Short mmCIF file of C-alpha atoms and ligand atoms in Angstrom, two decimals:
data_model
loop_
_atom_site.label_atom_id
_atom_site.label_comp_id
_atom_site.label_asym_id
_atom_site.label_seq_id
_atom_site.Cartn_x
_atom_site.Cartn_y
_atom_site.Cartn_z
CA MET A 66 17.60 -24.55 -20.65
CA ILE A 67 15.17 -22.35 -17.46
CA TYR A 68 13.28 -20.99 -21.07
CA GLN A 69 12.89 -24.79 -21.96
CA LEU A 70 10.44 -25.26 -19.02
CA TYR A 71 8.17 -22.26 -20.11
CA PRO A 72 5.79 -24.61 -22.53
CA TYR A 73 6.09 -27.31 -20.07
CA ILE A 74 4.49 -25.33 -16.99
CA LEU A 75 2.01 -24.32 -19.83
CA LYS A 76 1.59 -27.94 -20.22
CA ASN A 77 0.81 -29.25 -16.47
CA ASN A 78 -1.27 -25.96 -15.55
CA TYR A 79 -0.21 -24.14 -12.95
CA PHE A 80 -3.23 -21.82 -12.36
CA ASP A 81 -4.98 -25.45 -10.98
CA LYS A 82 -4.23 -24.35 -7.33
CA PHE A 83 -6.14 -27.39 -5.08
CA HIS A 84 -8.79 -25.12 -3.63
CA ASP A 85 -9.89 -22.90 -0.91
CA GLU A 86 -12.31 -24.11 1.88
CA CYS A 87 -15.45 -21.99 2.93
CA GLY A 88 -16.08 -19.30 5.31
CA ILE A 89 -18.81 -19.32 7.78
CA PHE A 90 -20.30 -16.43 9.65
CA GLY A 91 -23.13 -15.59 12.46
CA ILE A 92 -25.03 -12.68 14.79
CA TYR A 93 -27.65 -13.17 17.13
CA SER A 94 -29.33 -10.21 18.61
CA PRO A 95 -33.00 -10.44 20.57
CA TYR A 96 -33.49 -7.10 19.30
CA LYS A 97 -33.95 -6.29 15.75
CA VAL A 98 -30.34 -4.61 14.59
CA ASP A 99 -29.05 -3.83 10.62
CA THR A 100 -28.19 -7.67 10.14
CA PHE A 101 -27.78 -7.36 6.50
CA SER A 102 -24.71 -4.70 7.57
CA LEU A 103 -23.18 -6.87 9.66
CA ILE A 104 -23.83 -9.87 7.18
CA GLN A 105 -21.86 -8.33 4.93
CA PHE A 106 -19.33 -6.65 7.16
CA GLY A 107 -18.49 -10.59 8.26
CA LEU A 108 -18.25 -12.07 4.51
CA PHE A 109 -16.43 -9.84 3.19
CA ALA A 110 -13.59 -10.01 5.98
CA LEU A 111 -14.05 -14.52 5.20
CA GLN A 112 -14.21 -13.84 1.26
CA HIS A 113 -10.57 -15.10 0.87
CA ARG A 114 -11.83 -18.49 2.34
CA GLY A 115 -14.52 -18.67 -0.70
CA GLN A 116 -14.69 -16.57 -3.58
CA GLU A 117 -17.15 -18.35 -5.91
CA ALA A 118 -20.56 -18.23 -4.51
CA CYS A 119 -22.22 -16.84 -1.11
CA GLY A 120 -25.60 -16.14 0.81
CA PHE A 121 -27.27 -15.51 4.02
CA SER A 122 -30.28 -16.31 5.61
CA VAL A 123 -32.01 -13.64 7.79
CA LEU A 124 -34.56 -14.19 10.56
CA ARG A 125 -36.89 -11.41 10.07
CA ASP A 126 -40.57 -11.03 12.89
CA GLY A 127 -40.00 -15.16 12.84
CA PHE A 128 -39.27 -15.29 9.52
CA ILE A 129 -36.00 -16.39 7.67
CA ILE A 130 -35.61 -15.24 5.12
CA SER A 131 -32.21 -16.71 2.43
CA HIS A 132 -30.37 -14.81 -0.72
CA LYS A 133 -27.64 -16.61 -2.14
CA SER A 134 -25.15 -16.65 -5.84
CA GLU A 135 -22.01 -16.89 -7.78
CA GLY A 136 -19.30 -14.02 -7.02
CA LEU A 137 -18.09 -12.30 -4.74
CA VAL A 138 -19.36 -10.77 -1.28
CA LEU A 139 -19.04 -7.09 -2.55
CA ASP A 140 -21.02 -7.80 -5.70
CA PHE A 141 -23.43 -9.57 -4.54
CA PHE A 142 -24.63 -7.14 -1.81
CA ARG A 143 -24.21 -4.59 -4.36
CA LYS A 144 -27.07 -6.22 -6.33
CA ILE A 145 -29.46 -6.16 -3.46
CA SER A 146 -31.07 -3.52 -4.01
CA ASN A 147 -34.10 -4.06 -0.97
CA SER A 148 -32.17 -4.12 1.48
CA GLU A 149 -34.33 -3.00 4.52
CA CYS A 150 -35.77 -6.71 3.36
CA TYR A 151 -32.81 -8.04 5.37
CA HIS A 152 -32.87 -6.53 8.39
CA GLY A 153 -33.63 -8.14 11.39
CA ASN A 154 -32.41 -10.08 14.57
CA ALA A 155 -30.37 -12.76 13.40
CA VAL A 156 -28.75 -13.68 10.50
CA ILE A 157 -26.20 -16.71 9.28
CA GLY A 158 -23.91 -16.52 5.85
CA HIS A 159 -21.21 -18.57 3.79
CA THR A 160 -18.83 -17.64 0.67
CA ARG A 161 -17.87 -20.47 -1.08
CA TYR A 162 -15.54 -22.66 -2.27
CA SER A 163 -16.26 -25.99 -2.49
CA THR A 164 -15.00 -29.33 -2.07
CA GLU A 165 -17.53 -31.31 -2.07
CA GLY A 166 -20.38 -31.14 -4.50
CA GLY A 167 -19.09 -29.07 -7.01
CA GLN A 168 -19.91 -25.97 -8.49
CA SER A 169 -23.19 -26.02 -9.25
CA LYS A 170 -25.43 -23.21 -8.51
CA LYS A 171 -27.77 -25.66 -6.66
CA ASN A 172 -25.44 -26.48 -3.38
CA ILE A 173 -24.24 -22.33 -2.79
CA GLN A 174 -25.17 -21.58 1.31
CA PRO A 175 -26.97 -21.11 3.22
CA PHE A 176 -29.59 -24.61 3.43
CA PHE A 177 -32.82 -23.82 4.78
CA GLY A 178 -35.56 -26.35 4.92
CA GLU A 179 -39.23 -25.44 5.12
CA ASP A 180 -42.44 -26.51 6.84
CA SER A 181 -45.46 -28.45 4.88
CA TYR A 182 -46.87 -24.12 3.85
CA GLY A 183 -42.83 -23.93 2.13
CA LYS A 184 -42.04 -21.29 4.94
CA SER A 185 -39.03 -21.68 5.60
CA ILE A 186 -37.59 -22.68 9.56
CA ILE A 187 -34.18 -24.23 9.62
CA SER A 188 -31.22 -22.53 7.13
CA ILE A 189 -27.40 -23.39 7.99
CA VAL A 190 -24.58 -23.16 7.24
CA HIS A 191 -21.09 -25.65 6.74
CA ASN A 192 -16.85 -25.17 6.91
CA GLY A 193 -15.75 -28.77 6.78
CA ASN A 194 -16.09 -32.48 4.82
CA LEU A 195 -17.91 -35.51 6.03
CA VAL A 196 -16.20 -38.53 5.06
CA ASN A 197 -19.38 -40.11 5.61
CA ALA A 198 -21.86 -37.98 3.75
CA LYS A 199 -22.34 -40.24 0.68
CA ASN A 200 -24.10 -43.01 2.79
CA ILE A 201 -26.13 -41.07 5.09
CA ARG A 202 -27.73 -39.39 1.77
CA LYS A 203 -28.55 -42.83 -0.04
CA LYS A 204 -30.33 -44.07 3.38
CA LEU A 205 -32.47 -40.76 3.85
CA GLU A 206 -33.20 -41.21 -0.47
CA SER A 207 -34.15 -44.08 0.46
CA LYS A 208 -36.71 -42.78 3.21
CA GLY A 209 -37.79 -40.08 0.74
CA ILE A 210 -36.13 -37.80 2.19
CA ASN A 211 -36.11 -34.98 -1.14
CA PHE A 212 -32.49 -33.35 -1.20
CA ILE A 213 -31.94 -30.44 -3.59
CA SER A 214 -28.24 -30.15 -4.16
CA GLU A 215 -26.48 -32.18 -6.19
CA TYR A 216 -24.42 -33.64 -3.46
CA SER A 217 -23.64 -31.39 -0.71
CA ASP A 218 -22.89 -32.91 2.74
CA SER A 219 -23.56 -29.83 4.19
CA GLU A 220 -27.34 -30.74 2.93
CA VAL A 221 -26.92 -34.03 4.68
CA ILE A 222 -26.27 -32.12 7.18
CA LEU A 223 -29.48 -30.29 7.41
CA ARG A 224 -31.81 -32.66 6.40
CA LEU A 225 -30.03 -35.42 9.05
CA ILE A 226 -31.04 -32.55 11.84
CA GLN A 227 -34.89 -32.24 10.14
CA LYS A 228 -35.56 -35.86 10.47
CA TYR A 229 -34.44 -35.78 13.88
CA LEU A 230 -36.79 -32.61 14.32
CA SER A 231 -39.41 -34.62 13.30
CA GLU A 232 -39.24 -37.49 15.12
CA SER A 233 -40.65 -37.73 18.69
CA ASN A 234 -40.71 -33.32 18.81
CA ASN A 235 -37.47 -33.41 19.71
CA SER A 236 -35.36 -29.74 20.53
CA LEU A 237 -33.05 -28.35 18.17
CA GLU A 238 -30.66 -29.21 20.65
CA LYS A 239 -31.70 -32.47 20.68
CA ALA A 240 -31.59 -32.98 17.21
CA ILE A 241 -28.24 -31.43 16.88
CA GLN A 242 -26.94 -33.91 18.76
CA LYS A 243 -28.39 -37.43 17.31
CA THR A 244 -26.91 -35.32 14.04
CA THR A 245 -23.46 -35.89 15.53
CA ILE A 246 -23.43 -39.26 16.06
CA ASP A 247 -24.48 -40.05 12.34
CA ILE A 248 -21.64 -37.55 10.78
CA LYS A 249 -18.19 -38.31 10.68
CA GLY A 250 -15.95 -35.74 9.69
CA ALA A 251 -14.94 -31.88 9.74
CA TYR A 252 -17.87 -29.49 10.99
CA SER A 253 -18.24 -26.72 12.12
CA VAL A 254 -22.04 -25.28 11.59
CA ILE A 255 -24.26 -22.79 12.82
CA VAL A 256 -27.61 -23.15 12.44
CA LEU A 257 -30.42 -20.08 12.19
CA MET A 258 -33.21 -21.68 13.97
CA ASP A 259 -37.09 -20.57 16.00
CA ASN A 260 -35.10 -17.28 17.11
CA LYS A 261 -32.68 -19.45 18.03
CA MET A 262 -28.89 -19.41 16.62
CA ALA A 263 -26.80 -22.89 17.37
CA ALA A 264 -22.52 -23.26 16.05
CA PHE A 265 -21.17 -26.51 17.30
CA ARG A 266 -18.38 -27.79 16.35
CA ASP A 267 -16.29 -31.78 15.48
CA PRO A 268 -15.64 -34.06 18.28
CA ASN A 269 -11.41 -32.82 16.79
CA GLY A 270 -12.12 -29.09 16.00
CA ILE A 271 -10.14 -29.78 12.46
CA ARG A 272 -12.06 -26.51 11.50
CA PRO A 273 -11.63 -22.86 13.68
CA LEU A 274 -14.82 -21.30 14.86
CA CYS A 275 -14.92 -19.12 17.50
CA TYR A 276 -17.36 -16.58 18.83
CA GLY A 277 -17.36 -13.12 20.22
CA MET A 278 -19.52 -10.86 20.94
CA LEU A 279 -21.15 -6.81 19.58
CA ASN A 280 -22.56 -5.93 23.29
CA GLU A 281 -23.61 -7.70 26.39
CA TYR A 282 -26.69 -9.54 24.32
CA THR A 283 -25.23 -10.13 20.63
CA TYR A 284 -23.21 -13.77 19.50
CA ILE A 285 -21.10 -13.87 17.09
CA PHE A 286 -19.60 -16.39 15.63
CA SER A 287 -17.18 -17.01 13.15
CA SER A 288 -14.47 -18.85 11.43
CA GLU A 289 -11.74 -17.18 12.17
CA THR A 290 -11.36 -13.79 14.55
CA CYS A 291 -11.09 -11.19 11.67
CA GLY A 292 -14.67 -11.81 11.15
CA ILE A 293 -16.07 -10.71 15.01
CA ASP A 294 -13.38 -7.59 14.14
CA SER A 295 -14.74 -6.26 11.21
CA VAL A 296 -18.35 -5.84 13.16
CA GLY A 297 -16.06 -3.95 16.00
CA GLY A 298 -17.52 -7.45 18.04
CA PHE A 299 -14.48 -8.53 20.81
CA TYR A 300 -13.60 -12.02 20.46
CA VAL A 301 -13.84 -15.22 23.41
CA ARG A 302 -13.46 -17.68 22.26
CA ASP A 303 -12.51 -20.76 20.03
CA LEU A 304 -15.56 -23.71 20.41
CA LEU A 305 -13.99 -26.78 22.23
CA PRO A 306 -14.24 -29.96 19.62
CA GLY A 307 -17.63 -31.34 20.01
CA GLU A 308 -18.48 -27.94 21.57
CA MET A 309 -22.95 -26.60 21.06
CA ILE A 310 -23.13 -22.96 22.01
CA ILE A 311 -26.96 -22.56 21.47
CA VAL A 312 -27.84 -18.42 22.18
CA ASP A 313 -31.41 -17.07 21.75
CA GLN A 314 -34.49 -14.35 22.79
CA LYS A 315 -34.37 -14.92 26.46
CA LYS A 316 -30.76 -13.56 25.99
CA SER A 317 -28.91 -16.78 27.25
CA ILE A 318 -26.21 -18.46 26.13
CA GLN A 319 -25.90 -22.23 26.79
CA PHE A 320 -23.02 -24.63 26.34
CA SER A 321 -22.46 -28.05 25.93
CA LEU A 322 -20.82 -30.86 24.60
CA LEU A 323 -22.29 -33.03 22.42
CA THR A 324 -20.19 -35.96 23.01
CA GLU A 325 -18.51 -37.26 26.37
CA LYS A 326 -15.44 -35.46 26.42
CA LYS A 327 -12.83 -38.59 26.38
CA ASN A 328 -14.28 -39.01 23.09
CA THR A 329 -12.91 -35.29 21.54
CA LYS A 330 -9.55 -35.18 20.68
CA LYS A 331 -8.31 -31.40 19.25
CA ARG A 332 -6.97 -32.10 16.11
CA ILE A 333 -7.21 -28.36 14.48
CA CYS A 334 -5.73 -28.62 10.79
CA SER A 335 -2.36 -26.78 10.97
CA PHE A 336 -2.81 -25.76 7.09
CA GLU A 337 -5.55 -22.69 8.36
CA TYR A 338 -2.05 -21.56 10.12
CA ILE A 339 -0.02 -21.85 7.58
CA TYR A 340 -2.32 -20.88 3.91
CA PHE A 341 -6.04 -20.09 5.45
CA SER A 342 -6.25 -18.35 7.38
CA ARG A 343 -5.73 -14.45 7.48
CA PRO A 344 -2.71 -13.24 9.06
CA ASP A 345 -4.29 -10.77 11.92
CA SER A 346 -6.41 -13.61 12.75
CA LEU A 347 -6.28 -15.46 16.00
CA ILE A 348 -6.45 -19.38 16.68
CA GLU A 349 -6.45 -21.37 19.36
CA ASN A 350 -5.91 -17.46 20.18
CA ILE A 351 -2.77 -17.73 18.81
CA ASN A 352 -2.34 -15.56 16.22
CA VAL A 353 -1.15 -16.45 12.68
CA TYR A 354 0.59 -13.87 11.88
CA GLU A 355 3.23 -14.82 14.50
CA ILE A 356 3.15 -18.89 14.24
CA ARG A 357 4.92 -17.51 10.07
CA GLU A 358 6.94 -14.85 10.85
CA LYS A 359 8.30 -18.41 13.37
CA SER A 360 8.34 -20.60 10.27
CA GLY A 361 10.63 -17.94 9.00
CA GLU A 362 12.72 -17.64 11.40
CA LYS A 363 13.16 -21.87 12.09
CA LEU A 364 13.96 -22.18 8.03
CA TYR A 365 16.97 -19.99 8.26
CA GLU A 366 18.36 -21.93 11.43
CA GLN A 367 17.70 -25.61 9.81
CA HIS A 368 19.39 -24.54 6.57
CA PRO A 369 20.95 -21.14 6.80
CA VAL A 370 22.25 -19.56 3.32
CA GLU A 371 24.29 -16.03 1.69
CA ALA A 372 22.54 -14.50 -0.60
CA ASP A 373 21.64 -10.45 -1.30
CA VAL A 374 18.24 -10.43 -0.78
CA VAL A 375 14.65 -12.64 0.96
CA ILE A 376 11.60 -11.95 -1.08
CA GLY A 377 7.79 -13.97 0.20
CA VAL A 378 5.43 -14.64 -2.07
CA PRO A 379 2.61 -12.47 -1.74
CA ASP A 380 0.57 -13.14 0.68
CA SER A 381 1.13 -15.95 2.99
CA GLY A 382 4.32 -16.47 2.10
CA VAL A 383 5.72 -13.03 3.45
CA PRO A 384 5.58 -13.09 6.91
CA ALA A 385 8.09 -15.96 7.11
CA SER A 386 10.09 -13.90 4.87
CA ILE A 387 10.30 -11.21 7.53
CA GLY A 388 10.43 -14.04 9.77
CA TYR A 389 14.08 -15.40 7.70
CA SER A 390 15.01 -11.54 6.66
CA LYS A 391 14.81 -11.35 10.93
CA ALA A 392 17.21 -14.32 11.67
CA SER A 393 19.28 -14.02 8.99
CA GLY A 394 20.26 -10.20 8.50
CA ILE A 395 19.25 -10.57 5.25
CA PRO A 396 17.04 -8.11 3.78
CA PHE A 397 13.27 -8.29 2.91
CA LYS A 398 12.67 -6.27 -0.09
CA PRO A 399 8.79 -6.93 -1.50
CA ILE A 400 10.01 -6.40 -4.95
CA LEU A 401 7.38 -9.71 -6.05
CA VAL A 402 4.29 -7.42 -6.75
CA LYS A 403 1.01 -9.28 -6.79
CA ASN A 404 -2.03 -8.18 -8.10
CA LYS A 405 -3.80 -7.02 -5.20
CA TYR A 406 -7.30 -7.81 -7.60
CA ILE A 407 -7.13 -11.01 -8.90
CA GLY A 408 -8.38 -13.17 -5.50
CA ARG A 409 -7.31 -16.75 -5.01
CA SER A 410 -9.60 -17.77 -7.25
CA PHE A 411 -9.05 -16.98 -10.91
CA ILE A 412 -11.65 -18.25 -14.11
CA LEU A 413 -9.53 -20.13 -16.09
CA PRO A 414 -8.63 -18.66 -19.06
CA LYS A 415 -8.01 -20.67 -21.88
CA GLN A 416 -4.86 -22.74 -23.15
CA GLU A 417 -3.69 -19.61 -25.24
CA MET A 418 -4.93 -16.93 -23.51
CA ARG A 419 -2.45 -18.47 -20.41
CA GLU A 420 0.74 -18.85 -22.55
CA LYS A 421 0.53 -15.14 -22.44
CA MET A 422 -0.36 -14.44 -18.67
CA VAL A 423 2.89 -15.81 -16.96
CA ASN A 424 3.57 -12.20 -14.95
CA LEU A 425 -0.02 -10.88 -14.74
CA LYS A 426 -0.59 -12.46 -11.01
CA LEU A 427 3.03 -11.56 -9.87
CA ASN A 428 5.42 -9.31 -11.33
CA PRO A 429 9.11 -8.64 -10.07
CA ILE A 430 10.98 -5.11 -9.57
CA LEU A 431 13.69 -6.10 -12.19
CA ASP A 432 16.15 -4.49 -11.34
CA GLU A 433 16.10 -5.39 -7.93
CA ILE A 434 16.34 -8.51 -9.24
CA LYS A 435 19.42 -9.14 -11.76
CA GLY A 436 22.07 -10.40 -10.62
CA LYS A 437 20.78 -11.13 -7.31
CA ARG A 438 21.26 -14.16 -5.20
CA ILE A 439 17.81 -14.43 -3.56
CA VAL A 440 15.57 -16.70 -1.15
CA ILE A 441 12.64 -17.04 -1.81
CA ILE A 442 9.13 -18.16 0.36
CA ASP A 443 6.23 -19.44 -0.22
CA ASP A 444 4.39 -20.45 2.10
CA SER A 445 3.64 -24.78 0.81
CA ILE A 446 4.76 -26.40 -2.08
CA VAL A 447 1.88 -28.42 -3.28
CA ARG A 448 2.11 -29.32 -7.56
CA GLY A 449 5.02 -27.30 -7.74
CA THR A 450 3.53 -25.38 -10.31
CA THR A 451 3.43 -22.05 -8.23
CA SER A 452 7.54 -22.07 -7.42
CA ARG A 453 8.50 -23.66 -10.81
CA ARG A 454 6.82 -20.35 -12.47
CA LEU A 455 7.93 -17.58 -10.47
CA VAL A 456 11.52 -19.36 -10.63
CA TYR A 457 10.97 -19.07 -14.31
CA ILE A 458 10.31 -15.45 -13.88
CA LEU A 459 13.18 -14.27 -11.31
CA ARG A 460 15.89 -16.34 -14.32
CA LYS A 461 14.54 -14.10 -16.39
CA ALA A 462 14.44 -10.76 -14.38
CA GLY A 463 18.89 -12.11 -13.81
CA ALA A 464 18.20 -13.72 -10.77
CA LYS A 465 22.55 -15.26 -10.19
CA GLU A 466 21.01 -17.94 -7.45
CA ILE A 467 17.38 -19.29 -6.31
CA HIS A 468 17.01 -20.55 -3.18
CA PHE A 469 13.68 -21.75 -2.09
CA ARG A 470 12.00 -22.00 0.89
CA SER A 471 8.70 -23.65 1.98
CA ALA A 472 7.12 -22.08 4.66
CA SER A 473 5.69 -25.90 5.59
CA PRO A 474 6.96 -29.49 5.63
CA PRO A 475 6.07 -31.58 2.00
CA ILE A 476 3.31 -31.90 0.84
CA ILE A 477 2.88 -35.99 0.76
CA GLY A 478 -0.98 -36.67 1.01
CA PRO A 479 -4.45 -35.24 0.09
CA CYS A 480 -7.11 -33.32 2.35
CA TYR A 481 -10.37 -35.69 2.54
CA LEU A 482 -11.47 -33.13 6.07
CA GLY A 483 -12.07 -29.56 3.63
CA VAL A 484 -9.60 -28.71 2.06
CA ASN A 485 -9.78 -29.63 -2.24
CA THR A 486 -6.05 -30.52 -2.84
CA PRO A 487 -4.44 -32.80 -5.62
CA SER A 488 -4.55 -36.68 -5.95
CA LYS A 489 -1.30 -37.62 -4.51
CA LYS A 490 0.36 -38.78 -7.91
CA ASP A 491 -0.25 -34.81 -8.63
CA LEU A 492 1.40 -34.09 -4.97
CA ILE A 493 5.35 -33.14 -6.01
CA SER A 494 6.39 -33.85 -2.59
CA TYR A 495 5.11 -37.39 -2.50
CA ASN A 496 6.53 -38.11 -6.97
CA HIS A 497 9.69 -37.02 -5.19
CA ILE A 498 10.83 -38.28 -1.31
CA ASP A 499 14.40 -37.10 -3.46
CA LYS A 500 14.85 -33.49 -2.00
CA LYS A 501 17.39 -33.36 -5.13
CA ASN A 502 15.30 -34.03 -7.65
CA ILE A 503 12.89 -31.34 -6.83
CA GLU A 504 15.50 -28.82 -6.91
CA ARG A 505 16.32 -29.74 -10.10
CA ILE A 506 12.44 -29.68 -11.48
CA LEU A 507 11.92 -26.60 -9.81
CA ASN A 508 15.02 -25.54 -11.57
CA VAL A 509 16.18 -23.79 -7.91
CA ASP A 510 20.21 -23.40 -6.48
CA SER A 511 18.58 -24.50 -2.51
CA LEU A 512 15.48 -25.73 -1.92
CA GLU A 513 14.16 -26.57 2.04
CA PHE A 514 11.80 -27.51 3.71
CA LEU A 515 10.42 -26.13 6.83
CA SER A 516 10.71 -29.53 9.09
CA MET A 517 7.97 -30.89 10.30
CA LYS A 518 9.60 -30.87 14.11
CA ASN A 519 9.90 -27.34 13.39
CA LEU A 520 6.81 -26.54 12.92
CA ILE A 521 5.87 -28.57 15.24
CA ASP A 522 7.66 -26.47 18.00
CA ILE A 523 6.47 -24.03 16.29
CA LEU A 524 2.45 -24.70 16.86
CA GLY A 525 3.41 -25.94 20.43
CA SER A 526 1.25 -28.77 20.90
CA ILE A 527 0.58 -32.03 19.44
CA HIS A 528 -2.60 -30.98 18.82
CA TYR A 529 -3.13 -30.31 14.85
CA CYS A 530 -4.24 -32.08 12.32
CA PHE A 531 -1.18 -32.94 9.91
CA GLY A 532 -2.99 -35.63 7.39
CA CYS A 533 -0.89 -33.93 4.41
CA PHE A 534 2.22 -33.91 5.89
CA THR A 535 1.90 -37.58 7.38
CA GLY A 536 -0.37 -39.26 6.07
CA ASN A 537 -2.12 -39.70 9.34
CA TYR A 538 -5.39 -37.97 9.75
CA PRO A 539 -7.67 -37.54 12.27
CA VAL A 540 -10.46 -39.46 10.73
CA GLN A 541 -10.29 -42.24 8.21
CA LYS A 542 -12.53 -41.99 5.17
CA ASN A 543 -14.85 -44.35 4.80
P1 AMP B 28 1.59 -24.99 -6.42
O1 AMP B 28 1.07 -24.14 -7.36
O2 AMP B 28 0.48 -26.88 -6.68
O3 AMP B 28 3.10 -25.99 -5.40
O4 AMP B 28 0.75 -25.11 -4.98
C1 AMP B 28 1.41 -23.97 -3.50
C2 AMP B 28 0.69 -22.36 -3.90
O5 AMP B 28 -0.42 -23.01 -3.61
C3 AMP B 28 1.12 -21.50 -2.97
O6 AMP B 28 1.99 -20.51 -3.34
C4 AMP B 28 0.29 -21.35 -2.01
O7 AMP B 28 0.38 -20.16 -1.12
C5 AMP B 28 -0.85 -21.92 -2.52
N1 AMP B 28 -1.52 -22.41 -2.25
C6 AMP B 28 -1.78 -23.54 -0.69
N2 AMP B 28 -2.74 -24.43 -0.47
C7 AMP B 28 -3.41 -23.53 -1.06
C8 AMP B 28 -4.98 -23.46 -1.68
N3 AMP B 28 -5.56 -24.01 -0.43
N4 AMP B 28 -5.68 -22.61 -2.30
C9 AMP B 28 -5.20 -22.21 -3.42
N5 AMP B 28 -3.72 -22.05 -3.31
C10 AMP B 28 -2.95 -22.58 -2.11
#
């Protein structure tokens, strides 16, 4: 019966997960620094947020020079032979996983704008998703503004800023402020222009963005603190929802709110803690690892089970399984081995090849599994394809009982604020309200999801977006 699941798993394309989002990074110094190495380190630290493409813009002697391409960060940098051309005093960069705009090369960031002589004068990187970008783009195009991307909400932000800059000599600050009145959705953005760097965040602070310092006058902006750590800087704090920070060659730093405080409402994506961010990152000064470990402890309290071993699905399920093991006393063993070179995205091979690659990404240590009662924990169940596949692998390896635990509540809604989730019809928990049905589909002895109450308890406040678990989003879709 178990083996009959195999063709079902393959037919349902279990490699086709929902997509990750992007990473942004920037460093500003009034003096020349090794921007080439710094951006390489920063983007490498943020590789997990996007593996499709990457790019950067350097400010060198007043000129903005950009370089971008498909591929992983280290491969991309290895191909650059003239690295000394990219030494300047400021740099911004991006790692991409498309949530809007498709995978075309034209959509790789940074996006930059030129003056009438073709010289780059402004460059931006963006993480998030606008809900009204299509309408804005139509309006701008009808006024003769040209776009280079097929469809990218990030380019909409750039063109709006440029439009406002061209109107009555607005400053960069003013142009950004006007832009944020027009755009709606999730955005964390870094802009390079006029020997200044501006970083700003939407009024809900949905996607993360923090800042730190390399020394007393060199500032770092990063999606996650692991980016700041990678260049040897120290983390100062996260940008507030709706906040803009500008640094410039006068070594000054200016903080401002782009909208009145009463119109800002912190709603950080809770999935950042659950899956996206690296466990060594802090978001709002809270360690991501700690939240994941606590979710495992809560999972045991919620529904204790007798078992011989706890396994975490590498990588993001591992801290929760350590927490579960702590709370239950059941030993944790890293006996599901991940091929660490596979990354989060994988170029999908043809169907016949997929059929051969069940254990390519994760392979169990057979002797440790045979005859054992197993608790297996993953950070989330989206379509259910990963979990079905893992159960298949464990059953085949001779597991006696399998108790599946999800370290997050059932996902019942897609995300349109920066994560390319599948549509409702593909979400296993949307289709099956009765947990027993999911247990049957996954072929497990028991299944438990972290409850909403426990997730809120662990995160410790109401300042989060739980849209994919509740269907209530901080920004309505247009
Ligand atoms: P699924 O196989 O569709 O049920 O997806 C759940 C699996 O996808 C879990 O192993 C998660 O670690 C992983 N996952 C969760 N969010 C994402 C994401 N945004 N991109 C890629 N994988 C994810």
